[in-house]
Coordinates of C-alpha atoms in Angstrom, one line a residue:
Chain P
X1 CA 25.6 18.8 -26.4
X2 CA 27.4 17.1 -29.3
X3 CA 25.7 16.1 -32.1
X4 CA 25.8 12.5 -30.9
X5 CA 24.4 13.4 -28.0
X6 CA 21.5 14.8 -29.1
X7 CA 21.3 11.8 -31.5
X8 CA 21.1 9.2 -28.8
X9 CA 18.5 11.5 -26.8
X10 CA 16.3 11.6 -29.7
X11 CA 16.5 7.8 -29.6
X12 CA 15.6 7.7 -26.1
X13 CA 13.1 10.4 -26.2
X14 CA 11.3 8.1 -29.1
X15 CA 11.5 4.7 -27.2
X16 CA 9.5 6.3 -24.5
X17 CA 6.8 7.9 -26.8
X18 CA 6.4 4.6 -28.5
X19 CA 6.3 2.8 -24.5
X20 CA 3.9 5.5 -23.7
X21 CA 1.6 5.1 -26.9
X22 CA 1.6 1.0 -26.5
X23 CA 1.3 0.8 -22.5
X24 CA -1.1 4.1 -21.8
X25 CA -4.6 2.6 -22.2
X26 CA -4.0 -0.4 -20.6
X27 CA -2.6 0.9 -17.8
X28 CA -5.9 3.3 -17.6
X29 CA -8.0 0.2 -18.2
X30 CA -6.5 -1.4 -15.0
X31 CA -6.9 1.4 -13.0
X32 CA -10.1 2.1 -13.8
X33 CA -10.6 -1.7 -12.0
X34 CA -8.8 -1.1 -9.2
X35 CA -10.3 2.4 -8.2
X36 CA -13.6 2.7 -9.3
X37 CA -13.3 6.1 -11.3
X38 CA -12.0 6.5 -14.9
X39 CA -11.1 9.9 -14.2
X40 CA -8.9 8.6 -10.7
X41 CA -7.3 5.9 -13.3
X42 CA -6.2 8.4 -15.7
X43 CA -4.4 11.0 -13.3
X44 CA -2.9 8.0 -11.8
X45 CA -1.6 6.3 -14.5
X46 CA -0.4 9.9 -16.0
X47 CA 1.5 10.1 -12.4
X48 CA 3.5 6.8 -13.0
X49 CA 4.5 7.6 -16.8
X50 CA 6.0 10.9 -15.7
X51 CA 7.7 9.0 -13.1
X52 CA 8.9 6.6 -16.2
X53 CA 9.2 9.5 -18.3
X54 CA 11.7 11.0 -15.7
X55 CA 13.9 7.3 -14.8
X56 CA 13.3 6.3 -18.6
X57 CA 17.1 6.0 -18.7
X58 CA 17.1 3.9 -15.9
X59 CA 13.4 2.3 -16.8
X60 CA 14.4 1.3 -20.7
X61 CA 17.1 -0.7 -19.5
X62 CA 14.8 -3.4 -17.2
X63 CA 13.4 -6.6 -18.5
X64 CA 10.1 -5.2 -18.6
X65 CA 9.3 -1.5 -18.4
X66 CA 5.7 -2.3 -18.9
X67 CA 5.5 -4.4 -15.6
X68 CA 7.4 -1.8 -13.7
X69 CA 5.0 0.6 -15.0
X70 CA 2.0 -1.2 -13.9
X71 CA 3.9 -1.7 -10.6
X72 CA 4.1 1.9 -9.9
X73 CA 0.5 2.4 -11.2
X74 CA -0.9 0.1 -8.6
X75 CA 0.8 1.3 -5.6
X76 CA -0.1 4.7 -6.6
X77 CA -4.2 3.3 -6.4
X78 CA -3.1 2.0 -3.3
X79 CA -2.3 5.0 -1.2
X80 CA -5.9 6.3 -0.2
X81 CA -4.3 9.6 0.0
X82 CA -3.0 10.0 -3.7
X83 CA -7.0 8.6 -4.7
X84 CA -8.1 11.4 -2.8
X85 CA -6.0 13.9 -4.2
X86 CA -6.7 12.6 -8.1
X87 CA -10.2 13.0 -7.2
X88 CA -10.2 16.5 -5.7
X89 CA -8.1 16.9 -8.9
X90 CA -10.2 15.8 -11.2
X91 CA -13.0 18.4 -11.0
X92 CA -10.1 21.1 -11.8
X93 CA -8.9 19.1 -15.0
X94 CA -6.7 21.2 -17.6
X95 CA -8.1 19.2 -20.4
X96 CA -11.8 18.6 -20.7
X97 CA -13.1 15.1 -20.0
X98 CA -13.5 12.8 -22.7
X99 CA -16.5 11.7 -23.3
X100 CA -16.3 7.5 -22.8
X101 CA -19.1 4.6 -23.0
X102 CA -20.3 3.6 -19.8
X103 CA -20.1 0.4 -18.6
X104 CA -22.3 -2.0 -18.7
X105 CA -24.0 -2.1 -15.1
X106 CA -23.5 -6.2 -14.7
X107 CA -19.5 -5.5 -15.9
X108 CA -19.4 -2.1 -13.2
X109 CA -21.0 -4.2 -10.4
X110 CA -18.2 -7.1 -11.1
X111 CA -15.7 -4.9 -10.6
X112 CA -17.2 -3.1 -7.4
X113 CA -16.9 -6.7 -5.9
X114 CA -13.1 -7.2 -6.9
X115 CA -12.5 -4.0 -5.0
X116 CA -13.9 -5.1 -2.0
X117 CA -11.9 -8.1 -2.2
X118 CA -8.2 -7.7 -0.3
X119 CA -5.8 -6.0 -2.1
X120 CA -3.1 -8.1 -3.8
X121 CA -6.8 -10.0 -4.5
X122 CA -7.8 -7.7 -6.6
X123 CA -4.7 -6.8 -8.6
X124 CA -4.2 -9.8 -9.5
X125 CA -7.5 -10.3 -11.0
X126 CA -7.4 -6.9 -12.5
X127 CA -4.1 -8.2 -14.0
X128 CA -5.2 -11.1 -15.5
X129 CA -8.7 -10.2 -17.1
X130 CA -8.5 -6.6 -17.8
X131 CA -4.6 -6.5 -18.8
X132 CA -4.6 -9.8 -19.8
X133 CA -1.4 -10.8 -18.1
X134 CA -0.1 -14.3 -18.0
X135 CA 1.2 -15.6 -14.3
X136 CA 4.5 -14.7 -15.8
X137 CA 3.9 -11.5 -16.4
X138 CA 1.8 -10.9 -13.1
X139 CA 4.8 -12.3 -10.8
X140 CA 7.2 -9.6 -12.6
X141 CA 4.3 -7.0 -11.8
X142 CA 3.6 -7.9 -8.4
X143 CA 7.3 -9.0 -7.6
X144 CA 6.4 -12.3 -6.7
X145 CA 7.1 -15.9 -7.5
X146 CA 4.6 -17.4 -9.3
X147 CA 3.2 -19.7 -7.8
X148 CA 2.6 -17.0 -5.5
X149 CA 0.5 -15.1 -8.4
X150 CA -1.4 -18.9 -8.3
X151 CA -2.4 -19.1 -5.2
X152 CA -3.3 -15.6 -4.8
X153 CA -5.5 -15.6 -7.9
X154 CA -7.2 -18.9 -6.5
X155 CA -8.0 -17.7 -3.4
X156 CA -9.4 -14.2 -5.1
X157 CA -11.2 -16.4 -7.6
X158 CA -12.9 -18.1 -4.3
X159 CA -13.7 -15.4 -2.7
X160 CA -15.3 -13.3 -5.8
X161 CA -17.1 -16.4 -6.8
X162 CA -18.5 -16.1 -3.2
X163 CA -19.4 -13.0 -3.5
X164 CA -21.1 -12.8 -7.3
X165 CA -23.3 -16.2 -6.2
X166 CA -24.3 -14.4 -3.1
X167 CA -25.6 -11.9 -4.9
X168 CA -27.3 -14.1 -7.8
X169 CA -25.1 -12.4 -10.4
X170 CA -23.4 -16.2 -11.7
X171 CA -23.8 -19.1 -11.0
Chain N
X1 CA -23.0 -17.5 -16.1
X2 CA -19.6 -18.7 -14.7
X3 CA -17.0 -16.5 -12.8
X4 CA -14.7 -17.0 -15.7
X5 CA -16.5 -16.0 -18.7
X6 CA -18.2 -12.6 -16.3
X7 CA -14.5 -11.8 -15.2
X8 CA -13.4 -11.6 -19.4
X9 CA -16.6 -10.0 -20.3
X10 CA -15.9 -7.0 -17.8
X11 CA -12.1 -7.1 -18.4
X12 CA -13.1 -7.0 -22.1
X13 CA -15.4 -3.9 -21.3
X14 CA -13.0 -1.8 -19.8
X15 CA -10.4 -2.1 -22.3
X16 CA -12.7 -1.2 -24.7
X17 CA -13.4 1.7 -22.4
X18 CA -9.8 2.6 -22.1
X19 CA -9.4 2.0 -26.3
X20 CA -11.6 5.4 -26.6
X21 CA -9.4 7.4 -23.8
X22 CA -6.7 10.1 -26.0
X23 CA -3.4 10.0 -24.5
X24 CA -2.7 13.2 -23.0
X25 CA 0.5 15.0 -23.7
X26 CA 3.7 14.9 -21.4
X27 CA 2.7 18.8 -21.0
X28 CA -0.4 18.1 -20.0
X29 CA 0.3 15.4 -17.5
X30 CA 3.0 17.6 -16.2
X31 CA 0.1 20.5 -15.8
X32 CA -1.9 18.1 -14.0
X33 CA 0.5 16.8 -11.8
X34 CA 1.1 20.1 -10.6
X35 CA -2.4 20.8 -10.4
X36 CA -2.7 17.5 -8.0
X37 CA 0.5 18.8 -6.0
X38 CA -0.9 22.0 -5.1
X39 CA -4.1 20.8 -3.7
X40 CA -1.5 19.1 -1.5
X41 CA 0.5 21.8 0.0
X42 CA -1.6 22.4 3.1
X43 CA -1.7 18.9 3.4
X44 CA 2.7 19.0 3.5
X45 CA 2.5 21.7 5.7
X46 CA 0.5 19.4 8.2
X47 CA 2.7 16.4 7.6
X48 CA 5.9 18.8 8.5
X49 CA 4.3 20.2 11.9
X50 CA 3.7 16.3 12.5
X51 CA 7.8 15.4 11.4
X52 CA 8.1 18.5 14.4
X53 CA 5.8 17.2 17.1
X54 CA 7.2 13.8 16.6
X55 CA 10.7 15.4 16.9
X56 CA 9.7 17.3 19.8
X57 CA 8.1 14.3 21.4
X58 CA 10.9 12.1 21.5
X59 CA 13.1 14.9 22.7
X60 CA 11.2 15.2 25.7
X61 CA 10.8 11.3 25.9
X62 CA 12.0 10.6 28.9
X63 CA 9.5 12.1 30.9
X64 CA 6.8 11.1 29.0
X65 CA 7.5 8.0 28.5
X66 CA 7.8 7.4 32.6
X67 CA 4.2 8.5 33.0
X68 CA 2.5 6.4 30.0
X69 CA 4.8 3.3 32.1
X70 CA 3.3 3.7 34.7
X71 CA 0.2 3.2 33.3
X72 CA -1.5 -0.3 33.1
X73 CA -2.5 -1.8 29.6
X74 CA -6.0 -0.5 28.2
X75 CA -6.3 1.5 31.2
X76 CA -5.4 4.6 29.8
X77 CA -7.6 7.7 30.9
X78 CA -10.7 8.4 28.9
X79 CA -10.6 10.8 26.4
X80 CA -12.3 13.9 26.7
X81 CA -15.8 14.0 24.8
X82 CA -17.9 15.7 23.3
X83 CA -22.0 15.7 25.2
X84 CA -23.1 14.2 21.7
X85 CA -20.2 11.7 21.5
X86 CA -20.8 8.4 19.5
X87 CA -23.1 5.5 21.3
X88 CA -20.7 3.3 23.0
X89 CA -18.9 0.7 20.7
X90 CA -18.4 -2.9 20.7
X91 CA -15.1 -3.9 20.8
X92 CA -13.3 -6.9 19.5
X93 CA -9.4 -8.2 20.0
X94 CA -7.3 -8.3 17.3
X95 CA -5.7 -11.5 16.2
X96 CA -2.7 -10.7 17.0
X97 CA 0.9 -11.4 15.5
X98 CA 3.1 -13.9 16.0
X99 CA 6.4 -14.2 17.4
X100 CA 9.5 -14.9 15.5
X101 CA 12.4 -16.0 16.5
X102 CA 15.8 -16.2 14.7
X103 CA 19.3 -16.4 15.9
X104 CA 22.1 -14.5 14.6
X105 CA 26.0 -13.2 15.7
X106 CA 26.2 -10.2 17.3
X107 CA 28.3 -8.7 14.6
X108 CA 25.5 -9.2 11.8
X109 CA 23.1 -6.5 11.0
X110 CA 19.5 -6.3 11.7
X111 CA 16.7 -4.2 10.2
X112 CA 13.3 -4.6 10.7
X113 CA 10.1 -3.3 8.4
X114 CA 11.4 0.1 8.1
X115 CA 14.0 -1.0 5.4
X116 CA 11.2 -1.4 3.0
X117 CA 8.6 0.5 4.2
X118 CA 5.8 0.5 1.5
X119 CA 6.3 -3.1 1.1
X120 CA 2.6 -3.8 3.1
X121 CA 3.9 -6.6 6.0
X122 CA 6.4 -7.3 8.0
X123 CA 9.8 -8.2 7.2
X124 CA 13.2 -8.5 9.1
X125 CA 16.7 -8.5 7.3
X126 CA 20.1 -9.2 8.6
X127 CA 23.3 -8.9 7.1
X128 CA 27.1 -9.3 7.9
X129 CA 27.6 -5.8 6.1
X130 CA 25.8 -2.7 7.0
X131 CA 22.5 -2.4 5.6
X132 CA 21.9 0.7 3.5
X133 CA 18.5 2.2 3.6
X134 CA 17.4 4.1 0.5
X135 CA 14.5 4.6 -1.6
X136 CA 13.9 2.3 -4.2
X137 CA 11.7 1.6 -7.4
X138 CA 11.2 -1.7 -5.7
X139 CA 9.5 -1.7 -2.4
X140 CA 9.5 -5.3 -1.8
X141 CA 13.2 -5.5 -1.9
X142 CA 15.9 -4.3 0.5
X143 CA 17.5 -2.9 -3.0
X144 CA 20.0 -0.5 -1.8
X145 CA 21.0 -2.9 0.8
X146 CA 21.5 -6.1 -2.2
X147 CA 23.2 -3.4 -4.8
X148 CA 26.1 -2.6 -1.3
X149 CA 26.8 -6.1 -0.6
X150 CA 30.4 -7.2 -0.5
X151 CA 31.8 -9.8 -2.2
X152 CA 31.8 -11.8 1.1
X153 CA 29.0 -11.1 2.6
X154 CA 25.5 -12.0 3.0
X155 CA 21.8 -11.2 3.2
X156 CA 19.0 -12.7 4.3
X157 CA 15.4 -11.4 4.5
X158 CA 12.2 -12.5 5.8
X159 CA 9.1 -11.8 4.8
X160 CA 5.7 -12.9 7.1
X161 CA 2.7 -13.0 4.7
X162 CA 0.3 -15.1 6.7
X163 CA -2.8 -16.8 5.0
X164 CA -1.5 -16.2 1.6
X165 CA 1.2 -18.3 1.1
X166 CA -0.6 -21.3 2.9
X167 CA 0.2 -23.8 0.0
X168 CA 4.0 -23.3 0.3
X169 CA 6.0 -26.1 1.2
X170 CA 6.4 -26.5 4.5
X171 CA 10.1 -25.0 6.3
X172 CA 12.1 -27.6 7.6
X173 CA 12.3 -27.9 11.4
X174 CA 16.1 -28.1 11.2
X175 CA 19.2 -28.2 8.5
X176 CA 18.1 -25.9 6.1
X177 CA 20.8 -25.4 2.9
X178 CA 21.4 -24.5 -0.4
X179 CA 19.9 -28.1 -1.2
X180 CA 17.0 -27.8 -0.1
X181 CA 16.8 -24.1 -0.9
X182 CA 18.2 -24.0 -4.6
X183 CA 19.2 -20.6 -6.2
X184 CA 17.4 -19.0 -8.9
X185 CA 18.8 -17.6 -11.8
X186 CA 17.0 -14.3 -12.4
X187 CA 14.9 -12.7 -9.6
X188 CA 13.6 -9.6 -8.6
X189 CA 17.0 -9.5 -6.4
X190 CA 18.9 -9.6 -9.5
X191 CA 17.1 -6.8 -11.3
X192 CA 15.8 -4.7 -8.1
X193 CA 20.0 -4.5 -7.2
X194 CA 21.0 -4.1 -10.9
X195 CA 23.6 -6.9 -10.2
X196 CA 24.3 -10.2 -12.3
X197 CA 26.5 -11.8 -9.7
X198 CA 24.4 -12.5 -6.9
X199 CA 23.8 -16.0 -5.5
X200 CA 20.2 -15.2 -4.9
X201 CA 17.6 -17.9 -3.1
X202 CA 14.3 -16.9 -3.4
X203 CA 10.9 -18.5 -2.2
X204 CA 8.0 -18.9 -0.4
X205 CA 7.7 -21.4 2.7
X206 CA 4.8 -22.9 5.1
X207 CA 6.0 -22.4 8.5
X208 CA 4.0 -23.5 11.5
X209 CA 1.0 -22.7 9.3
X210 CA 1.9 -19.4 8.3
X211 CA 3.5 -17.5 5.0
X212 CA 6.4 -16.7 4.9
X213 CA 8.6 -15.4 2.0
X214 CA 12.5 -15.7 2.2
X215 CA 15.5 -14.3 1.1
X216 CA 18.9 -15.4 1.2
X217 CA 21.4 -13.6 -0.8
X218 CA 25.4 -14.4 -1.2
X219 CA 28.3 -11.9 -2.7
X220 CA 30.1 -13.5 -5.6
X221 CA 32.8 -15.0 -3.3
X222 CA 31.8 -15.8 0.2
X223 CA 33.9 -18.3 2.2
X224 CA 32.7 -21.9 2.8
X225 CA 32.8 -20.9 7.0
X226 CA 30.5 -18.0 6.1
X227 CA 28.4 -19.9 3.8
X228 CA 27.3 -22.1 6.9
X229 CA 27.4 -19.6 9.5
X230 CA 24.1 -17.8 7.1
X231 CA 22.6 -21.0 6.9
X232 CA 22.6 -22.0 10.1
X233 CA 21.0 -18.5 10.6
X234 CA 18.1 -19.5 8.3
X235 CA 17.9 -22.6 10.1
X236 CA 17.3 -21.1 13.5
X237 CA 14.1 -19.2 11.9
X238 CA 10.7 -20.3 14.1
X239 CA 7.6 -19.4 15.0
X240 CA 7.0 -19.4 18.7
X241 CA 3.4 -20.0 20.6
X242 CA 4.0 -16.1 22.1
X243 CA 1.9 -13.6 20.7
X244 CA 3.0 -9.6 20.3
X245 CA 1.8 -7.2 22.4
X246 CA -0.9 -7.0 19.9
X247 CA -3.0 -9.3 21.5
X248 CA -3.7 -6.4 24.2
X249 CA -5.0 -4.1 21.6
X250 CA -8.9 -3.6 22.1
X251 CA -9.9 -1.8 19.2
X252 CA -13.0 0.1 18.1
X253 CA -16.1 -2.0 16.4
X254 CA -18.4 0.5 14.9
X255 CA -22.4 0.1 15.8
X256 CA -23.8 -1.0 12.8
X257 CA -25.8 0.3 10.7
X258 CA -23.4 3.2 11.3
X259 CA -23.8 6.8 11.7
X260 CA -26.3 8.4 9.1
X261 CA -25.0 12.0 8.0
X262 CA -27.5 14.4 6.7
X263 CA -27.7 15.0 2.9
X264 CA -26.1 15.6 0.7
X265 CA -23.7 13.4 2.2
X266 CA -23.6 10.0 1.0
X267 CA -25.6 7.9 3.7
X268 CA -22.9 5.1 4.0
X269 CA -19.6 4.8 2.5
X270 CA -18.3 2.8 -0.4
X271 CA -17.2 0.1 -0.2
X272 CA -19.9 -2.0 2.2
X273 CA -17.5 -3.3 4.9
X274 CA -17.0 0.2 5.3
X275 CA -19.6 2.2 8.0
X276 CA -19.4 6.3 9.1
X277 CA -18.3 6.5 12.7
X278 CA -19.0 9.5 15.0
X279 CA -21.7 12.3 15.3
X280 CA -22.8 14.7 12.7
X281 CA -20.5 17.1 14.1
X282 CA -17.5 14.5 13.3
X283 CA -17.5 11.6 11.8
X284 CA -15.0 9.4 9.7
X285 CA -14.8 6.0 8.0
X286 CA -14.2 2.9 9.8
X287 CA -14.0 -0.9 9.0
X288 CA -17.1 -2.9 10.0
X289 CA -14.9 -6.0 11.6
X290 CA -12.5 -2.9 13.4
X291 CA -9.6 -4.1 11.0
X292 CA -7.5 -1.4 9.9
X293 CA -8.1 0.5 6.9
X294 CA -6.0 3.1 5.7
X295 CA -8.6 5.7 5.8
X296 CA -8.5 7.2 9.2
X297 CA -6.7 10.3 8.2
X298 CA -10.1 11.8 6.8
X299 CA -12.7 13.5 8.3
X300 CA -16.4 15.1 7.6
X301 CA -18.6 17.1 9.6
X302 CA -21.6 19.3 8.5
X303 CA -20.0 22.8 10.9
X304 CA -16.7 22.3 7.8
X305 CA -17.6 25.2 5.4
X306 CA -15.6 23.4 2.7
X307 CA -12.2 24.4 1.2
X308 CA -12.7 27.7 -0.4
X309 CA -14.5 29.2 3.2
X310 CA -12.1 27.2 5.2
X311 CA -9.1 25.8 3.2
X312 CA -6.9 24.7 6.2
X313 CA -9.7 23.8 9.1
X314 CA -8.7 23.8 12.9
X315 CA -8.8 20.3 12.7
X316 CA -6.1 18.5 15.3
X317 CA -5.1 15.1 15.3
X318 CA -3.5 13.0 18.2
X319 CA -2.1 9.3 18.0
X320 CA -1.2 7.7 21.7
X321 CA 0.0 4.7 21.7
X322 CA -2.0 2.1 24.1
X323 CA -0.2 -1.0 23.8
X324 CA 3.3 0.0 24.8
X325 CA 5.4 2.9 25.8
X326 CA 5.7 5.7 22.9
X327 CA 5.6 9.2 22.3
X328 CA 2.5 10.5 21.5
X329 CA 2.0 11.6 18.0
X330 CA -0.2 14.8 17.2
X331 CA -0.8 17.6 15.2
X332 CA -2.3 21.0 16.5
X333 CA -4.5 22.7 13.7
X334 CA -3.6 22.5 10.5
X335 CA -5.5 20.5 8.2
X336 CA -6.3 20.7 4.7
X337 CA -9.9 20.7 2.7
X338 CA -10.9 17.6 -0.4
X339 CA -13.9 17.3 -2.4
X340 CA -14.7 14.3 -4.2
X341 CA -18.4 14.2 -6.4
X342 CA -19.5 10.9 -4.2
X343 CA -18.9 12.1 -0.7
X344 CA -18.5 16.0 -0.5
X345 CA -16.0 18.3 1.1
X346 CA -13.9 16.8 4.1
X347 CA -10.9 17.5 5.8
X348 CA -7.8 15.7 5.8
X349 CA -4.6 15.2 7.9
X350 CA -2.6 12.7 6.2
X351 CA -0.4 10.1 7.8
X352 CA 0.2 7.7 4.7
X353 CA 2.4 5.7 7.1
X354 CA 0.6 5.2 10.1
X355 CA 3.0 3.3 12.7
X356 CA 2.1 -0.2 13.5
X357 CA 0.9 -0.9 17.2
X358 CA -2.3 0.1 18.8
X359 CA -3.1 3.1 19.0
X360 CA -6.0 5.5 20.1
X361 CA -6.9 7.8 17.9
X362 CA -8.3 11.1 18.6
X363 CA -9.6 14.2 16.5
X364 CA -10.6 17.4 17.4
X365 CA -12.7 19.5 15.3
X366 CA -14.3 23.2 16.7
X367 CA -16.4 21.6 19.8
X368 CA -16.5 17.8 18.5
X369 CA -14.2 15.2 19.9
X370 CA -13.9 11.8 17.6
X371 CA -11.9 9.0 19.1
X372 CA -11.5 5.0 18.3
X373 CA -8.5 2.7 19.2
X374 CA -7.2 1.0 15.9
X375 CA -4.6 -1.9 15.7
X376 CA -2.1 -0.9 12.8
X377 CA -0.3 -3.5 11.4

């Protein structure tokens, strides 16, 4: 390789480290909504930056690199196979686990309820309040228009509300 | 307190959560992603000897397919059981799907859900060229298909959605055109196919009550004759009163409360619409309502001596189809073993794809029989 070349792969080599420092955490954060285990979210969401890490020529180039990212994250959390797998991983972990603050029981039981709501339900909600994504930014994540992203956060707004007031845990 | 300010205090919580996690290196992903693909192998093996038996099975379709035609809806023969087989279910019909109808020249192209298959609903897409069917990064676009389209040609997808695009404006009953149906500048079309000069429409509709998402995609330079012939494609789209064959699908309704394994296994499953089905000997999970959930590829029992005794259990699998003529689907015993800290060691024969249709469902594990008709979308 010329010495060009191995200019312009340093360049590329550093976007992704700087994509991967900026986007990691919130991508575990939002997994860690959507599959109940921080340990699940964090194999996962190493799974879809090696992914990135491997298409990054093709990945830098989009829009939004973060959205596809978080695209690839979710669909990961929503194969009930690769959960499994992460899980059955996780007890074998090369690195020891770090040690993280719980959560606070009233925060873990909200987001045991998103879970059980349907699917796109839940990721948008996850989207919105723990990634704090604007509709915008959801539609590009989810691939769909937004008032799309509208209607499905109203209806998993409803439901949830439903749920949490069954429960006596708002009002 | 109100949904809204519980929904930013927990989204709050787990970034701060996240704030404390250490990146890992590349290296060390790449370590554990190997890690997670070995504990997988057993589970490729199983999914090859299934890509074989379904091989095998529709080499030898003919004949099988004569004997499950001559058998009457829901009439199939019982399945073999075990003496401590589960109590007798309840059963429930499925609300089945609707019918669609569109019309289209014979020399268009048609593909159905298979074209984007991890896309999560049905969709149909027709063409004028050849549709290409590759993977893409984007599952809820025929990619390959937008990135191959000529110049004069045309695409049009449809996507059914049901109750979630209820508020969409509502599809007219006749004439539909690029008035009514305006192109967007930048889409998911535009980015999914890496092209700029796509005439891309691209939005959802209400249609006879229903969801429905739609594509409709023009080359750079597609004849006014053309241009009408798609439309007037788009404009045959309807929703008839017929309902798929669904409708005859019968599935399984667990008792509830559901089976109670002994410890240390978790007395029910997570999350609560969720319920064990089966007998100590062989149980699984199943939805409380008997909707599909894709978690029927996973198995327990207390005779499984867990994956370092018995790494790839005799476990065997079988999928018939009860709603229409298909090959059976089934593996012959090779599973593979998981462990996870809330529910123990299980086994595991994957289908991350099951087919959609009805199906009965039948495992096989040492002496215990396990069977429950599931509608698949």
């Amino acid at each position: 390789m010329d010495e060009s070349g191995e200019q312009a792969e340093v360049a590329i080599r550093a976007g992704f480290d700087v994509f991967y420092a900026d986007n990691y955490r919130p991508v575990v954060a939002l997994l860690s909504a959507l599959t109940r285990s921080r340990w699940v979210a964090e194999d996962l969401a190493q799974e879809a930056f090696l992914r990135a890490h491997r298409e990054w020529a093709d990945v830098q180039r989009f829009d939004a690199p973060a959205a596809w990212v978080r695209r690839v994250a979710i669909n990961l959390a929503r194969s009930r196979f690769r959960r499994l797998r992460s899980e059955a991983a996780a007890r074998l972990r090369l690195r020891p686990v770090q040690t993280v603050a719980e959560l606070e029981p009233a925060d873990e039981a909200f987001w045991a309820e998103v879970r059980r709501l349907p699917g796109r339900q839940a990721q948008a909600l996850a989207l919105r309040y723990v990634d704090d994504l604007s509709i915008a930014q959801i539609a590009a994540v989810m691939g769909v228009a937004e008032g799309t992203v509208r209607a499905v956060l109203t209806q998993g707004r409803a439901r949830l509300q439903r749920q949490l007031t069954a429960k006596g845990w708002i009002d | 307190m109100k949904l809204e300010e519980a929904a930013r205090r927990a989204g709050a919580a787990l970034r701060q959560q996240a704030s404390d996690v250490t990146p890992p290196s590349l290296h060390e992903a790449r370590q554990a992603s190997r890690l997670r693909d070995g504990l997988t192998l057993a589970s490729t093996a199983f999914l090859a000897a299934l890509v074989v038996a379904v091989a095998l099975a529709l080499l030898v379709g003919p004949s099988r397919n004569r004997d499950v035609a001559d058998t009457p809806l829901n009439t199939l023969a019982p399945v073999p059981s075990s003496a401590d087989a589960p109590p007798p279910s309840e059963v429930s019909a499925v609300a089945p799907a609707r019918v669609w109808r569109i019309s289209y020249p014979a020399t268009w192209y048609r593909a159905d859900s298979e074209l984007m298959p991890d896309l999560g609903m049905d969709s149909l897409t027709l063409a004028t060229n050849p549709l290409t069917m590759e993977p893409s990064r984007c599952d809820h676009m025929p990619a390959a298909s937008l990135r191959d389209l000529g110049d004069d040609d045309a695409l049009v997808s449809v996507f059914f959605t049901g109750a979630e695009l209820a508020d969409a404006p509502p599809w007219p009953a006749t004439g539909m055109n690029g008035e009514r149906f305006p192109a967007s500048l930048s889409t998911a079309a535009h980015v999914c196919s890496g092209r700029d000069d796509l005439e891309v429409h691209w939005r959802p509709w209400n249609l006879d009550g229903e969801g429905i998402q739609v594509l409709v995609v023009f080359g750079a330079d597609v004849p006014e004759e053309r241009r009408a012939e798609v439309w007037a494609v788009v404009s045959s789209l309807e929703a008839s009163d017929e309902r798929t064959e669904g409708s005859a699908c019968v599935v399984t309704k667990p008792p509830v409360p559901g089976l109670t394994p002994p410890a240390p296994y978790n007395a029910t499953p997570s999350p609560d619409d969720l319920v064990w089905y089966g007998t100590d000997e062989l149980w699984t999970v199943l939805a409380i309502d008997g909707s599909f959930v894709p978690t029927k590829s996973v198995w327990w029992s207390t005779l499984f001596r867990g994956g370092s005794e018995e790494p790839m259990p005799e476990i065997s699998v079988r999928f018939d189809r009860v709603d229409q003529t298909a090959p059976t689907i089934h593996s012959e015993g090779l599973g593979t073993n998981a462990y996870t800290v809330e529910d123990g060691w299980f086994m595991m024969a994957d289908m991350e794809q099951e087919p959609a249709g009805c199906w009965r469902v039948t495992t096989s594990y040492r002496d215990a029989t396990l069977s429950y008709v599931v509608w698949v979308p």
